CSV table of C-alpha atoms in Angstrom, one decimal:
chain,number,residue,atom,x,y,z
L,103,MET,CA,-34.6,-13.6,50.1
L,104,GLY,CA,-37.4,-11.2,49.4
L,105,ASN,CA,-40.0,-11.3,46.7
L,106,PRO,CA,-39.6,-8.2,44.5
L,107,ALA,CA,-43.0,-8.8,42.9
L,108,LEU,CA,-44.6,-8.2,46.3
L,109,VAL,CA,-42.8,-4.9,47.0
L,110,ASP,CA,-44.9,-1.7,46.8
L,111,PRO,CA,-43.7,0.0,43.6
L,112,ALA,CA,-44.2,3.3,45.2
L,113,THR,CA,-41.3,2.6,47.7
L,114,ILE,CA,-38.8,1.0,45.2
L,115,ARG,CA,-37.6,4.3,43.6
L,116,ALA,CA,-36.9,6.0,47.0
L,117,THR,CA,-35.2,2.9,48.3
L,118,ALA,CA,-33.0,2.6,45.3
L,119,ALA,CA,-32.0,6.2,45.5
L,120,GLU,CA,-31.2,5.9,49.2
L,121,ALA,CA,-29.3,2.6,48.7
L,122,TRP,CA,-27.3,4.0,45.7
L,123,ILE,CA,-26.0,6.8,47.9
L,124,ARG,CA,-25.3,4.4,50.7
L,125,GLY,CA,-23.6,2.0,48.4
L,126,TYR,CA,-21.6,4.6,46.5
L,127,PRO,CA,-18.5,4.7,48.8
L,128,ILE,CA,-18.7,0.9,49.2
L,129,LEU,CA,-18.4,0.4,45.4
L,130,ARG,CA,-15.8,3.1,45.0
L,131,ASN,CA,-13.8,1.3,47.7
L,132,TYR,CA,-14.3,-2.0,46.0
L,133,ARG,CA,-12.9,-0.6,42.8
L,134,THR,CA,-9.6,0.0,44.6
L,135,LEU,CA,-9.7,-3.2,46.6
L,136,TYR,CA,-10.2,-5.2,43.4
L,137,ALA,CA,-7.2,-3.6,41.7
L,138,GLN,CA,-4.9,-3.8,44.7
L,139,ALA,CA,-5.8,-7.1,46.4
L,140,VAL,CA,-7.6,-9.3,43.8
L,141,ASP,CA,-6.4,-8.5,40.2
L,142,ASP,CA,-2.8,-9.6,40.0
L,143,ALA,CA,-2.6,-8.1,36.5
L,144,ASP,CA,-3.3,-4.6,37.7
L,145,PRO,CA,-0.2,-2.3,38.0
L,146,GLY,CA,-1.5,-1.3,41.5
L,147,TYR,CA,-1.7,-4.9,42.8
L,148,VAL,CA,-0.1,-5.0,46.3
L,149,GLY,CA,0.2,-8.8,46.5
L,150,GLY,CA,-3.2,-9.9,47.9
L,151,PHE,CA,-4.5,-9.6,51.4
L,152,GLY,CA,-2.3,-9.2,54.4
L,153,VAL,CA,0.6,-7.7,52.5
L,154,PHE,CA,2.1,-4.2,52.5
L,155,ARG,CA,3.2,-2.6,49.3
L,156,HIS,CA,5.2,0.6,49.9
L,157,TYR,CA,5.7,3.6,47.5
L,158,PRO,CA,8.7,5.5,48.9
L,159,GLN,CA,9.5,7.6,45.8
L,160,PRO,CA,8.2,11.2,45.9
L,161,PHE,CA,5.8,12.4,43.3
L,162,THR,CA,7.1,14.6,40.4
L,163,PRO,CA,5.4,16.4,37.5
L,164,ALA,CA,6.0,13.2,35.5
L,165,ASP,CA,3.3,11.5,37.6
L,166,THR,CA,0.4,12.5,35.5
L,167,ASP,CA,-2.0,9.8,36.8
L,168,ALA,CA,-2.1,11.2,40.3
L,169,ASP,CA,-4.7,13.9,41.2
L,170,THR,CA,-3.5,16.6,43.6
L,171,PRO,CA,-0.5,14.4,44.7
L,172,ASP,CA,0.8,14.9,48.2
L,173,ASN,CA,4.5,15.3,48.1
L,174,ASP,CA,4.9,15.5,51.9
L,175,THR,CA,4.3,11.8,52.6
L,176,SER,CA,4.9,8.5,50.9
L,177,ARG,CA,2.2,5.8,50.7
L,178,SER,CA,1.9,2.2,52.1
L,179,ARG,CA,-1.1,0.2,51.0
L,180,ALA,CA,-2.6,-3.0,52.4
L,181,TRP,CA,-5.9,-4.9,52.7
L,182,LEU,CA,-7.0,-7.3,55.5
L,183,ASP,CA,-9.6,-10.0,55.4
L,184,LEU,CA,-10.8,-10.4,59.0
L,185,ARG,CA,-13.4,-13.2,58.4
L,186,THR,CA,-11.1,-16.0,59.9
L,187,GLU,CA,-9.2,-14.1,62.6
L,188,PRO,CA,-7.9,-10.7,63.5
L,189,TRP,CA,-4.6,-9.4,62.2
L,190,VAL,CA,-1.8,-7.7,64.1
L,191,VAL,CA,-0.3,-4.5,62.8
L,192,SER,CA,3.2,-3.8,64.2
L,193,VAL,CA,5.0,-0.5,63.9
L,194,PRO,CA,8.6,0.5,64.8
L,195,ALA,CA,9.6,3.4,67.1
L,196,GLU,CA,9.9,6.4,64.9
L,197,ASP,CA,10.4,10.2,65.5
L,198,ARG,CA,8.9,11.2,62.2
L,199,TYR,CA,5.2,11.7,61.4
L,200,TYR,CA,3.3,8.7,60.1
L,201,VAL,CA,-0.3,7.4,60.1
L,202,LEU,CA,-1.7,4.0,59.3
L,203,PRO,CA,-5.5,4.6,59.1
L,204,LEU,CA,-7.8,1.6,58.8
L,205,HIS,CA,-10.8,2.3,56.6
L,206,GLU,CA,-13.8,0.0,56.5
L,207,LEU,CA,-15.7,-1.2,53.5
L,208,ASP,CA,-17.7,2.0,53.2
L,209,THR,CA,-14.4,4.1,53.7
L,210,VAL,CA,-15.4,5.1,57.3
L,211,TYR,CA,-12.4,4.8,59.6
L,212,ALA,CA,-12.2,2.1,62.2
L,213,GLY,CA,-9.2,3.7,63.9
L,214,PHE,CA,-5.7,5.1,63.4
L,215,ILE,CA,-2.2,3.9,64.3
L,216,GLY,CA,0.4,6.6,64.1
L,217,ALA,CA,2.3,9.5,65.6
L,218,ARG,CA,-0.8,11.5,66.5
L,219,ALA,CA,-3.2,8.8,67.6
L,220,THR,CA,-1.0,6.2,69.3
L,221,GLY,CA,2.4,7.9,69.7
L,222,GLN,CA,5.8,7.3,68.3
L,223,GLU,CA,6.9,4.2,70.2
L,224,ALA,CA,7.0,0.8,68.8
L,225,GLY,CA,3.8,-1.3,69.2
L,226,ASP,CA,1.6,-4.2,68.2
L,227,TYR,CA,-2.1,-3.4,67.5
L,228,LEU,CA,-4.8,-6.0,67.0
L,229,VAL,CA,-7.4,-5.4,64.3
L,230,ALA,CA,-10.5,-7.5,65.0
L,231,GLY,CA,-13.5,-7.8,62.8
L,232,PRO,CA,-17.2,-7.8,63.7
L,233,GLY,CA,-18.2,-10.5,66.1
L,234,TRP,CA,-14.8,-11.6,67.2
L,235,GLN,CA,-14.8,-12.6,70.9
L,236,GLY,CA,-11.4,-14.1,71.3
L,237,GLU,CA,-8.8,-13.3,73.9
L,238,VAL,CA,-6.4,-10.4,73.3
L,239,PRO,CA,-2.9,-11.8,73.7
L,240,THR,CA,-0.2,-10.4,75.9
L,241,GLY,CA,1.9,-7.7,74.2
L,242,ILE,CA,-0.9,-6.0,72.3
L,243,LYS,CA,-0.8,-2.2,72.8
L,244,GLY,CA,-4.2,-1.5,71.5
L,245,VAL,CA,-7.3,-3.0,69.8
L,246,ILE,CA,-9.1,-1.6,66.8
L,247,ARG,CA,-12.5,-3.2,66.2
L,248,THR,CA,-14.1,-2.9,62.8
L,249,ALA,CA,-17.7,-3.0,61.6
L,250,THR,CA,-16.8,-4.8,58.3
L,251,GLN,CA,-14.9,-8.0,57.6
L,252,LEU,CA,-12.7,-6.3,54.9
L,253,VAL,CA,-10.6,-3.3,55.7
L,254,GLY,CA,-7.9,-1.3,53.9
L,255,ILE,CA,-4.9,0.7,55.0
L,256,LEU,CA,-3.5,3.7,53.1
L,257,GLY,CA,-0.6,4.7,55.2
L,258,ARG,CA,1.3,8.0,55.0
L,259,THR,CA,4.9,8.4,56.2
L,260,HIS,CA,6.7,11.7,56.2
L,261,LEU,CA,9.3,12.0,53.5
L,262,ALA,CA,12.1,14.3,54.6
L,263,GLY,CA,13.1,15.4,51.1
L,264,PRO,CA,13.5,14.1,47.6
L,265,SER,CA,17.2,13.2,48.0
L,266,PRO,CA,18.2,9.5,47.5
L,267,GLU,CA,19.4,9.5,51.1
L,268,ALA,CA,16.0,10.7,52.4
L,269,VAL,CA,14.2,8.0,50.3
L,270,GLU,CA,16.5,5.3,51.7
L,271,GLU,CA,15.8,6.4,55.2
L,272,LEU,CA,12.1,6.3,54.5
L,273,LYS,CA,12.3,2.8,53.1
L,274,LEU,CA,13.8,1.6,56.4
L,275,VAL,CA,10.8,3.0,58.3
L,276,GLN,CA,8.3,1.5,55.9
L,277,GLN,CA,9.9,-1.9,56.1
L,278,GLY,CA,9.3,-1.8,59.8
L,279,TYR,CA,5.5,-1.9,59.2
L,280,ARG,CA,4.5,-5.5,59.7
L,281,LEU,CA,1.3,-7.5,59.2
L,282,ARG,CA,0.6,-10.9,60.9
L,283,PRO,CA,-2.5,-13.0,61.4
L,284,LEU,CA,-3.3,-13.5,65.0
L,285,HIS,CA,-2.3,-17.1,65.1
L,286,GLU,CA,1.1,-16.3,63.8
L,287,TYR,CA,1.6,-13.6,66.3
L,288,ALA,CA,0.4,-15.7,69.2
L,289,GLY,CA,2.1,-18.9,68.1
L,290,THR,CA,-1.1,-20.9,68.0
L,291,PRO,CA,-2.6,-23.2,65.4
L,292,ALA,CA,-4.1,-21.6,62.3
L,293,PRO,CA,-7.9,-21.6,62.2
L,294,PRO,CA,-9.8,-23.1,59.3
L,295,PRO,CA,-9.7,-20.7,56.3
L,296,ALA,CA,-12.8,-18.8,55.2
L,297,PRO,CA,-14.3,-19.7,51.9
L,298,HIS,CA,-12.6,-18.1,48.9
L,299,PRO,CA,-15.0,-15.4,47.5
L,300,VAL,CA,-15.8,-15.3,43.8
L,301,TRP,CA,-14.9,-11.7,43.4
L,302,PRO,CA,-17.0,-9.9,40.7
L,303,VAL,CA,-14.8,-8.4,38.0
L,304,TRP,CA,-14.8,-4.6,38.3
L,305,ARG,CA,-16.0,-2.6,35.3
L,306,GLU,CA,-16.4,1.2,35.4
L,307,GLU,CA,-20.0,1.1,34.0
L,308,VAL,CA,-21.2,-0.8,37.0
L,309,MET,CA,-21.6,2.5,38.9
L,310,ASP,CA,-24.3,3.8,36.5
L,311,GLY,CA,-26.6,0.9,36.0
L,312,ILE,CA,-28.8,-1.6,37.9
L,313,GLU,CA,-25.8,-4.0,38.1
L,314,PHE,CA,-24.6,-1.6,40.9
L,315,PHE,CA,-26.9,-3.5,43.2
L,316,SER,CA,-25.5,-6.9,42.2
L,317,PHE,CA,-22.1,-5.7,43.4
L,318,LEU,CA,-23.6,-4.1,46.5
L,319,ASP,CA,-25.4,-7.4,47.3
L,320,PHE,CA,-22.0,-9.2,47.1
L,321,LEU,CA,-20.2,-6.7,49.3
L,322,LEU,CA,-22.9,-6.5,51.9
L,323,GLY,CA,-22.0,-10.1,52.7
L,324,PHE,CA,-18.9,-8.6,54.3
L,325,PHE,CA,-20.8,-5.9,56.1
L,326,PRO,CA,-23.1,-6.9,59.0
L,327,VAL,CA,-26.2,-4.8,59.5
L,328,LEU,CA,-25.6,-1.7,61.6
L,329,PRO,CA,-28.5,-0.6,63.8
L,330,ALA,CA,-28.7,2.8,62.1
L,331,GLU,CA,-29.4,1.3,58.7
L,332,ALA,CA,-31.5,-1.7,59.7
L,333,ASP,CA,-34.6,-0.3,58.0
L,334,LEU,CA,-32.8,0.3,54.7
L,335,ARG,CA,-31.3,-3.2,54.8
L,336,THR,CA,-34.7,-4.7,55.4
L,337,ARG,CA,-36.1,-2.8,52.4
L,338,LEU,CA,-33.2,-4.0,50.3
L,339,THR,CA,-33.8,-7.6,51.5
L,340,ASP,CA,-37.4,-7.3,50.2
L,341,LEU,CA,-35.9,-6.5,46.8
L,342,GLY,CA,-33.6,-9.5,47.0
L,343,ILE,CA,-30.5,-7.6,48.0
L,344,ASP,CA,-29.6,-9.5,51.2
L,345,GLY,CA,-25.8,-9.9,51.2
L,346,ARG,CA,-25.9,-13.4,49.7
L,347,GLY,CA,-24.4,-12.2,46.4
L,348,ASP,CA,-27.0,-13.8,44.1
L,349,PHE,CA,-29.1,-10.7,43.2
L,350,GLU,CA,-30.2,-11.0,39.5
L,351,PRO,CA,-31.5,-7.8,38.0
L,352,ALA,CA,-32.7,-9.7,34.9
L,353,ALA,CA,-35.1,-11.7,37.0
L,354,LEU,CA,-36.9,-8.7,38.3
L,355,PRO,CA,-40.3,-7.6,36.8
L,356,ILE,CA,-39.9,-4.8,34.3
L,357,VAL,CA,-41.8,-2.4,36.5
L,358,VAL,CA,-39.4,-3.0,39.4
L,359,ARG,CA,-36.3,-2.6,37.2
L,360,ALA,CA,-37.7,0.6,35.8
L,361,GLU,CA,-38.3,2.0,39.3
L,362,ILE,CA,-34.8,1.0,40.5
L,363,GLU,CA,-33.2,2.7,37.4
L,364,ARG,CA,-35.2,5.9,38.2
L,365,GLY,CA,-33.9,5.6,41.8
L,366,ILE,CA,-30.3,5.3,40.6
L,367,ALA,CA,-30.8,8.5,38.6
L,368,ASP,CA,-32.2,10.3,41.6
L,369,GLY,CA,-29.3,9.2,43.8
L,370,GLN,CA,-26.8,10.4,41.2
L,371,ALA,CA,-28.4,13.7,40.9
L,372,GLU,CA,-28.6,14.2,44.7
L,373,LEU,CA,-24.9,13.3,45.0
L,374,ARG,CA,-23.9,15.7,42.2
L,375,SER,CA,-25.8,18.5,43.8
L,376,ALA,CA,-24.3,17.8,47.3
L,377,ALA,CA,-20.8,17.6,45.9
L,378,ASP,CA,-21.3,20.9,44.0
L,379,ARG,CA,-22.3,22.6,47.3
L,380,THR,CA,-19.4,21.3,49.2
L,381,THR,CA,-16.7,23.9,49.6
L,382,THR,CA,-14.5,22.2,52.3
L,383,SER,CA,-13.5,18.7,53.2
L,384,THR,CA,-13.6,19.5,56.9
L,385,GLY,CA,-16.1,17.1,58.6
L,386,LEU,CA,-16.3,14.7,55.7
L,387,PHE,CA,-13.9,12.1,57.0
L,388,GLY,CA,-13.5,10.2,60.2
L,389,THR,CA,-14.8,7.4,62.4
L,390,ARG,CA,-18.5,6.5,62.8
L,391,GLU,CA,-18.5,8.5,66.1
L,392,GLN,CA,-17.1,11.5,64.2
L,393,ILE,CA,-19.3,11.5,61.1
L,394,GLY,CA,-22.4,9.7,62.3
L,395,THR,CA,-24.9,8.2,59.8
L,396,GLU,CA,-25.0,11.0,57.2
L,397,TYR,CA,-24.7,8.7,54.2
L,398,LEU,CA,-24.9,11.5,51.7
L,399,LYS,CA,-21.9,13.2,53.4
L,400,GLN,CA,-20.0,9.9,53.2
L,401,ALA,CA,-20.8,9.6,49.5
L,402,VAL,CA,-19.6,13.2,48.9
L,403,ALA,CA,-16.4,12.3,50.8
L,404,ALA,CA,-15.8,9.3,48.5
L,405,ALA,CA,-16.5,11.4,45.4
L,406,VAL,CA,-14.1,14.3,46.3
L,407,ASP,CA,-11.3,12.4,48.1
L,408,LEU,CA,-11.8,8.7,48.5
L,409,TYR,CA,-9.5,8.2,51.5
L,410,GLY,CA,-9.2,11.7,52.9
L,411,LEU,CA,-8.1,12.0,56.5
L,412,PRO,CA,-10.1,13.7,59.3
L,413,ALA,CA,-9.2,17.3,60.1
L,414,ASP,CA,-7.6,16.4,63.5
L,415,GLU,CA,-5.1,14.2,61.6
L,416,THR,CA,-4.5,16.4,58.6
L,417,TRP,CA,-6.1,19.8,58.0
L,418,TYR,CA,-6.4,21.0,54.4
L,419,GLY,CA,-6.8,24.6,53.2
L,420,GLY,CA,-5.9,26.8,50.3
L,421,TRP,CA,-7.1,29.7,48.1
L,422,ALA,CA,-9.8,29.4,45.6
L,423,ALA,CA,-9.2,33.1,44.7
L,424,ASP,CA,-6.7,35.8,45.4
L,425,SER,CA,-7.4,38.9,47.5
L,426,ALA,CA,-8.4,40.9,44.4
L,427,GLY,CA,-11.1,38.3,43.6
L,428,ASN,CA,-9.3,36.6,40.7
L,429,GLN,CA,-10.6,33.0,40.6
L,430,PRO,CA,-8.6,31.0,40.1
L,431,PRO,CA,-5.3,32.7,40.8
L,432,ASN,CA,-3.2,33.1,37.6
L,433,ALA,CA,0.6,33.6,37.6
L,434,SER,CA,0.9,34.2,33.8
L,435,ASP,CA,0.7,38.0,34.3
L,436,ARG,CA,1.1,38.7,38.1
L,437,ASP,CA,3.2,37.6,41.1
L,438,TYR,CA,1.8,36.8,44.5
L,439,VAL,CA,2.9,36.9,48.2
L,440,VAL,CA,1.5,35.2,51.3
L,441,ARG,CA,2.7,36.7,54.6
L,442,PHE,CA,2.5,34.9,57.9
L,443,GLY,CA,2.9,37.2,60.8
L,444,PRO,CA,5.3,36.1,63.6
L,445,ASP,CA,2.4,34.8,65.7
L,446,ASP,CA,0.4,33.5,62.7
L,447,LEU,CA,2.6,30.7,61.3
L,448,PRO,CA,0.6,27.6,60.7
L,449,PRO,CA,0.2,25.9,64.1
L,450,ALA,CA,0.9,22.2,63.5
L,451,ARG,CA,2.2,19.6,66.0
L,452,PHE,CA,4.2,17.8,63.3
L,453,PHE,CA,4.7,20.0,60.2
L,454,TRP,CA,3.0,22.1,57.5
L,455,SER,CA,3.4,22.6,53.8
L,456,ALA,CA,1.9,24.5,50.9
L,457,THR,CA,1.9,22.5,47.6
L,458,MET,CA,1.5,24.2,44.2
L,459,TYR,CA,-0.7,22.6,41.5
L,460,ALA,CA,-1.3,23.7,37.9
L,461,LEU,CA,-4.9,23.9,36.8
L,462,PRO,CA,-7.0,22.3,35.5
L,463,GLU,CA,-5.1,19.1,35.8
L,464,ARG,CA,-4.1,19.7,39.4
L,465,ARG,CA,-0.5,18.4,38.7
L,466,LEU,CA,2.8,19.4,40.2
L,467,VAL,CA,4.6,22.2,38.5
L,468,ASP,CA,7.9,21.6,36.8
L,469,ASN,CA,10.5,24.2,37.8
L,470,THR,CA,14.3,24.8,38.0
L,471,LEU,CA,14.5,24.2,41.7
L,472,ASP,CA,12.5,20.9,41.6
L,473,ARG,CA,10.5,22.5,44.4
L,474,TYR,CA,6.9,21.5,44.4
L,475,ALA,CA,6.0,22.5,48.0
L,476,ILE,CA,7.3,24.8,50.6
L,477,GLY,CA,6.8,24.7,54.4
L,478,ASP,CA,8.5,24.6,57.8
L,479,ARG,CA,10.8,21.7,56.7
L,480,THR,CA,12.1,23.5,53.6
L,481,PRO,CA,15.8,24.3,54.2
L,482,GLY,CA,17.0,27.9,53.8
L,483,LEU,CA,13.8,29.8,54.3
L,484,VAL,CA,14.4,33.4,55.3
L,485,ARG,CA,12.3,35.0,58.1
L,486,GLU,CA,11.4,38.6,58.3
L,487,PRO,CA,13.1,40.8,61.0
L,488,ASP,CA,10.0,40.4,63.2
L,489,GLY,CA,10.0,36.6,62.8
L,490,GLY,CA,7.2,36.5,60.2
L,491,LEU,CA,7.5,34.5,56.9
L,492,THR,CA,6.7,35.7,53.4
L,493,LEU,CA,6.2,33.2,50.6
L,494,HIS,CA,6.8,34.5,47.1
L,495,ILE,CA,4.6,32.8,44.5
L,496,GLN,CA,5.4,33.4,40.9
L,497,HIS,CA,6.3,31.8,37.6
L,498,LYS,CA,9.8,33.2,37.2
L,499,ARG,CA,12.5,32.9,39.8
L,500,PRO,CA,12.8,36.1,41.8
L,501,ALA,CA,15.9,38.2,41.3
L,502,ASN,CA,16.1,39.1,45.0
L,503,THR,CA,18.1,36.4,46.8
L,504,GLN,CA,15.8,36.5,49.9
L,505,HIS,CA,12.7,36.2,47.8
L,506,SER,CA,14.2,33.3,45.9
L,507,ALA,CA,14.8,31.4,49.1
L,508,ASN,CA,11.1,31.6,49.8
L,509,TRP,CA,9.9,31.0,46.3
L,510,LEU,CA,7.1,28.6,45.6
L,511,PRO,CA,7.3,28.2,41.8
L,512,ALA,CA,3.9,28.7,40.0
L,513,PRO,CA,2.9,27.6,36.4
L,514,ASP,CA,2.6,30.1,33.6
L,515,GLY,CA,-1.2,30.1,34.1
L,516,PRO,CA,-3.9,29.3,36.6
L,517,PHE,CA,-3.0,27.4,39.7
L,518,THR,CA,-4.2,26.3,43.1
L,519,ILE,CA,-2.3,25.8,46.3
L,520,VAL,CA,-3.2,23.2,48.9
L,521,VAL,CA,-2.0,23.9,52.5
L,522,ARG,CA,-1.7,20.8,54.7
L,523,LEU,CA,-1.2,20.9,58.5
L,524,TYR,CA,-0.2,17.6,60.0
L,525,GLY,CA,-1.5,17.4,63.6
L,526,PRO,CA,-3.2,20.8,63.5
L,527,ASP,CA,-3.6,22.9,66.7
L,528,GLN,CA,-7.1,23.2,68.2
L,529,SER,CA,-7.1,26.9,67.0
L,530,VAL,CA,-7.1,25.6,63.4
L,531,LEU,CA,-9.9,23.1,64.0
L,532,ASP,CA,-12.2,25.7,65.7
L,533,GLY,CA,-11.5,28.4,63.2
L,534,ARG,CA,-9.6,30.8,65.4
L,535,TRP,CA,-6.5,30.5,63.1
L,536,ARG,CA,-7.0,31.3,59.4
L,537,LEU,CA,-4.8,31.4,56.4
L,538,PRO,CA,-3.6,34.9,55.4
L,539,PRO,CA,-4.7,36.2,52.0
L,540,LEU,CA,-3.0,35.4,48.7
L,541,THR,CA,-2.1,38.9,47.6
L,542,PRO,CA,-1.3,39.8,44.0
L,543,LEU,CA,1.6,42.3,43.5
C-alpha cells in the first residue's frame, strides 16, 4: 500500500480526475450488479451469480420506470463470478434474432453469443476469466476470455409480437439459455470456492464523494491491471487505492482529501461536457479492440446508455428535429410522414423497427392500436405502387385505410422516434445509407 503523505500534492487532483472518469462505468455497473446479484431484497434481484432471470413480457406505457424501453426484444439478465473457474453458456438452435453480450466490470464487452456473432445453431461457449490456463473440454464451440473476474449478461431475444402466444414462444427460447460452472459441464470435481466478498452496500451518493474511491478500491480487486492503464493504477496505489478494498478516506491528510475532492469535481465536469457534446451512440460501445482505451468515451457510454450495443450488432438512429427545423417534433398541431423509397428501406440482416416515445419522459405512447413501434415485422403494412413504404406519424388515427395500416401513433405533444436496425448492413455502418427526413404535412 502506498503512503498518501508522500505523494506530490500537485499530482493528486489530476490523478483523482482521471481515476473518477476511469472508475465511473465500473461503479455504474456495480450499482446494477449489487441490485441484481447481491441484494436479495431488491425487486431486480436475479437470484445471485450463475443464474438467468428472464423478462419475457413486452413493455407497455404502464412501465414508467424504464427509459426509452425497447419493445423489439425481451431481456435475460445474469452475472458470473469467474474467480474459481470458467462458466459455460449454452444456447439452443433458434431462427429468431438474439444476442447474449458479456460485459466486463467496466462495461466493455468481452464477446457476444448470438445470431450475428456465432450463428443460430445450438452451442456451448466457455467464458474464462483472466489468468485461467485450463484445458478447454470437448464440445465447446467457442471461448470468450475476459479481462475481469466479474462479468454480466444483458441478453436480448426478439419478441415476435405482444400476443400471449408470442410471449409463450419466447419463454421457451429463453428457457433454453443455460449456465453451468465448468466442473459441472465437464463432470469433474468442483474446485475449492473463492472467498466470499464483503460487498459494500450501494448508496447513490457514493458517486459524488470521496467514498467513490473506497468502492473503486474494492472493485479493482476483481480487475487485474491492463497494460494501457498501468501508470494510472500505479499512481492510485501510491494513494492507497490498490485493489485490496481497505482504502480509508478518513485516514488521509486533509490536504490530500481536498485535492481528491477537487479532482472528482474536475472529472464530473469533464464527463458532463463530453456527454453534452455527444450526438450519436455510434462508436461508444464494443470490445476493447473496438473502442480502445478512450476512458472518457467509456464513461460517456455508461452515462447515456449503460449497456448499449455496438453498431454492428444494433444500429440506433432517429430524428432530433423534423425537416422544417422543429425541435423536437410535435404532433399536437401537425402530422408527419416518413417515406422510404423502394431501394431505401432500412437494410438489416435480421429486422428493423421505429419506436415512438413521448417527451420529456421518453415513455411509450398509449394508443387505440396498442402499437408502440412499427417495422418490417409489423403485419398489414401497405407498400406504395413502386415498392416504397410511407409511415404516417400522427396523434389521431388516419381516416384513410391505407394510411391507418402504416400509422405509428404519436402523443399529443413533443416526441422522439428511435430507429433500430438489428444486424445492420455495411452501408449503414459506413454512412452510405441514411434515414429519410421526418416531414411535417
